[in-house]
Amino acid sequence: MPNTAKSLKPNQRHFLDLDRLSKEDLRKIIDVSRALKAGTHPFAKSKPLEGKSLAMIFEKPSTRTRVSFELGMKRLGGDTVVLERESSQLGRGETVADTARVLSRYVDCIMVRTTREQKLMELAEYSSAPVINGLTDRTHPCQLMADVMTFEEHRGAIQGKRITWSGDGNNMATSWIHAAAMFDFELNVACPEMLLPPKDVVDWAQAKGAKVRIVNDPTAAVAGADCVVTDTWVSMGDADTSDRHNMLRAFQVDDRLMAAAKPNAIFMHCLPAHRGEEMTASVIDGPQSVVWDEAENRLHAQQGILLWCLGLI
Ligand code: CP
Ligand code: NVA
């Protein structure tokens, strides 16, 4: 993938995107997260991050990412501090590079939710502490760790399974494509022609041998699927236009679409959800939905990510 930061230090354990970690490290993070949830990992009962602190920068709103990182860090014995764009000097034009230099004198790890990927990369370039991508316009890798964990809790190993994305080709779709290549599952992507995920990401995955297919028709895309996944039609920063809604209407996940997948297919959504738009209430509130487990698993997966970034696993 294009690396917009000129000089990331080679040994720093940044969690910037799934395609930048090894398959082995990603698997280790998932396995540790599951063991922490089950209470079987030694770190579930100790405070391995005592004396460590995490700064969280939010340039966009958040409920799950903020709460799960804060409580995940605290469960491991660490401390957190939150900076929001408008109430910090970032909102008055202090550069990302200077913010990174200063914060990494105070804290051991930085999580950032921002707009352009370039800002994430600049933060990583100038920070001496590991940086975690808490969502950009382009990707949302922390969510995928919770999503893979959730799939495996319900349906066993994700390797070789078929997942179908139906909806906007947004940051979540891009991270699902990364995940398909890194965790070796099939991914059918059904999106409107105008809202396809970035071509370079699809090309990258296919070049790695990943079974990622763009399938225009959502009904064809869900055939044989073990999991159907979607996301909001209007991501943070998108214009909420009627054109957008009209383009996406045919990709709504409803009972008819779920019925065209495998009979035991699960439904996933990173949340926040909009009933009557990307999926019907009958799907998200129905028996195939695992969205609350998925939200809970953010708490466990963040701990795995933090432990990896800080070199404890
Ligand atoms: N899924 C997710 O990242 O939710 P928040 O925007 O609430 O953090
Ligand atoms: N695609 C959504 C994900 C929210 C967690 C957004 O970027 O707003």
mmCIF file of N, CA, C and O and ligand atoms in Angstrom, residues 61-66 113 135 140 143 236 270-272 298, ligand 1:
data_model
loop_
_atom_site.group_PDB
_atom_site.id
_atom_site.type_symbol
_atom_site.label_atom_id
_atom_site.label_comp_id
_atom_site.label_asym_id
_atom_site.label_seq_id
_atom_site.Cartn_x
_atom_site.Cartn_y
_atom_site.Cartn_z
ATOM 1 N N PRO A 61 -16.591 12.306 16.111
ATOM 2 C CA PRO A 61 -17.275 11.745 17.284
ATOM 3 C C PRO A 61 -17.026 10.243 17.454
ATOM 4 O O PRO A 61 -16.604 9.560 16.524
ATOM 5 N N SER A 62 -17.297 9.750 18.647
ATOM 6 C CA SER A 62 -17.181 8.304 18.916
ATOM 7 C C SER A 62 -17.927 7.950 20.198
ATOM 8 O O SER A 62 -17.921 8.727 21.149
ATOM 9 N N THR A 63 -18.527 6.788 20.220
ATOM 10 C CA THR A 63 -19.056 6.206 21.459
ATOM 11 C C THR A 63 -18.234 4.963 21.807
ATOM 12 O O THR A 63 -17.540 4.906 22.818
ATOM 13 N N ARG A 64 -18.287 3.938 20.944
ATOM 14 C CA ARG A 64 -17.647 2.659 21.217
ATOM 15 C C ARG A 64 -16.123 2.758 21.320
ATOM 16 O O ARG A 64 -15.522 2.202 22.248
ATOM 17 N N THR A 65 -15.500 3.426 20.369
ATOM 18 C CA THR A 65 -14.034 3.461 20.341
ATOM 19 C C THR A 65 -13.509 4.162 21.592
ATOM 20 O O THR A 65 -12.574 3.700 22.248
ATOM 21 N N ARG A 66 -14.164 5.244 21.942
ATOM 22 C CA ARG A 66 -13.715 6.011 23.115
ATOM 23 C C ARG A 66 -13.881 5.198 24.405
ATOM 24 O O ARG A 66 -12.958 5.075 25.202
ATOM 25 N N ARG A 113 -8.430 9.216 16.078
ATOM 26 C CA ARG A 113 -9.541 9.131 15.110
ATOM 27 C C ARG A 113 -9.528 10.444 14.341
ATOM 28 O O ARG A 113 -9.672 11.519 14.936
ATOM 29 N N LEU A 135 -9.823 5.006 13.406
ATOM 30 C CA LEU A 135 -10.686 5.279 12.250
ATOM 31 C C LEU A 135 -10.163 6.510 11.503
ATOM 32 O O LEU A 135 -9.812 7.525 12.110
ATOM 33 N N HIS A 140 -10.772 1.389 9.162
ATOM 34 C CA HIS A 140 -11.144 1.270 10.589
ATOM 35 C C HIS A 140 -10.646 -0.101 11.094
ATOM 36 O O HIS A 140 -11.429 -0.997 11.377
ATOM 37 N N GLN A 143 -11.899 -1.924 14.481
ATOM 38 C CA GLN A 143 -13.224 -2.537 14.396
ATOM 39 C C GLN A 143 -13.126 -3.940 13.802
ATOM 40 O O GLN A 143 -13.817 -4.867 14.229
ATOM 41 N N MET A 236 -19.189 9.611 8.720
ATOM 42 C CA MET A 236 -18.791 10.922 9.248
ATOM 43 C C MET A 236 -17.973 11.660 8.177
ATOM 44 O O MET A 236 -17.002 11.112 7.669
ATOM 45 N N CYS A 270 -20.872 -2.473 12.378
ATOM 46 C CA CYS A 270 -19.966 -1.876 13.380
ATOM 47 C C CYS A 270 -20.682 -0.918 14.310
ATOM 48 O O CYS A 270 -20.176 -0.627 15.390
ATOM 49 N N LEU A 271 -21.845 -0.414 13.890
ATOM 50 C CA LEU A 271 -22.629 0.583 14.635
ATOM 51 C C LEU A 271 -21.880 1.932 14.630
ATOM 52 O O LEU A 271 -20.662 1.907 14.610
ATOM 53 N N PRO A 272 -22.547 3.068 14.674
ATOM 54 C CA PRO A 272 -23.986 3.239 14.844
ATOM 55 C C PRO A 272 -24.793 2.868 13.598
ATOM 56 O O PRO A 272 -24.323 3.058 12.482
ATOM 57 N N ARG A 298 -15.273 -4.957 21.054
ATOM 58 C CA ARG A 298 -14.327 -3.838 20.930
ATOM 59 C C ARG A 298 -13.504 -3.723 22.213
ATOM 60 O O ARG A 298 -12.303 -3.470 22.179
HETATM 61 N N1 CP B 1 -17.970 1.328 15.601
HETATM 62 C C1 CP B 1 -17.387 2.428 16.075
HETATM 63 O O1 CP B 1 -16.199 2.709 15.838
HETATM 64 O O2 CP B 1 -18.197 3.192 16.849
HETATM 65 P P1 CP B 1 -17.906 4.649 17.406
HETATM 66 O O3 CP B 1 -17.946 5.597 16.248
HETATM 67 O O4 CP B 1 -19.006 4.902 18.390
HETATM 68 O O5 CP B 1 -16.548 4.674 18.065
#
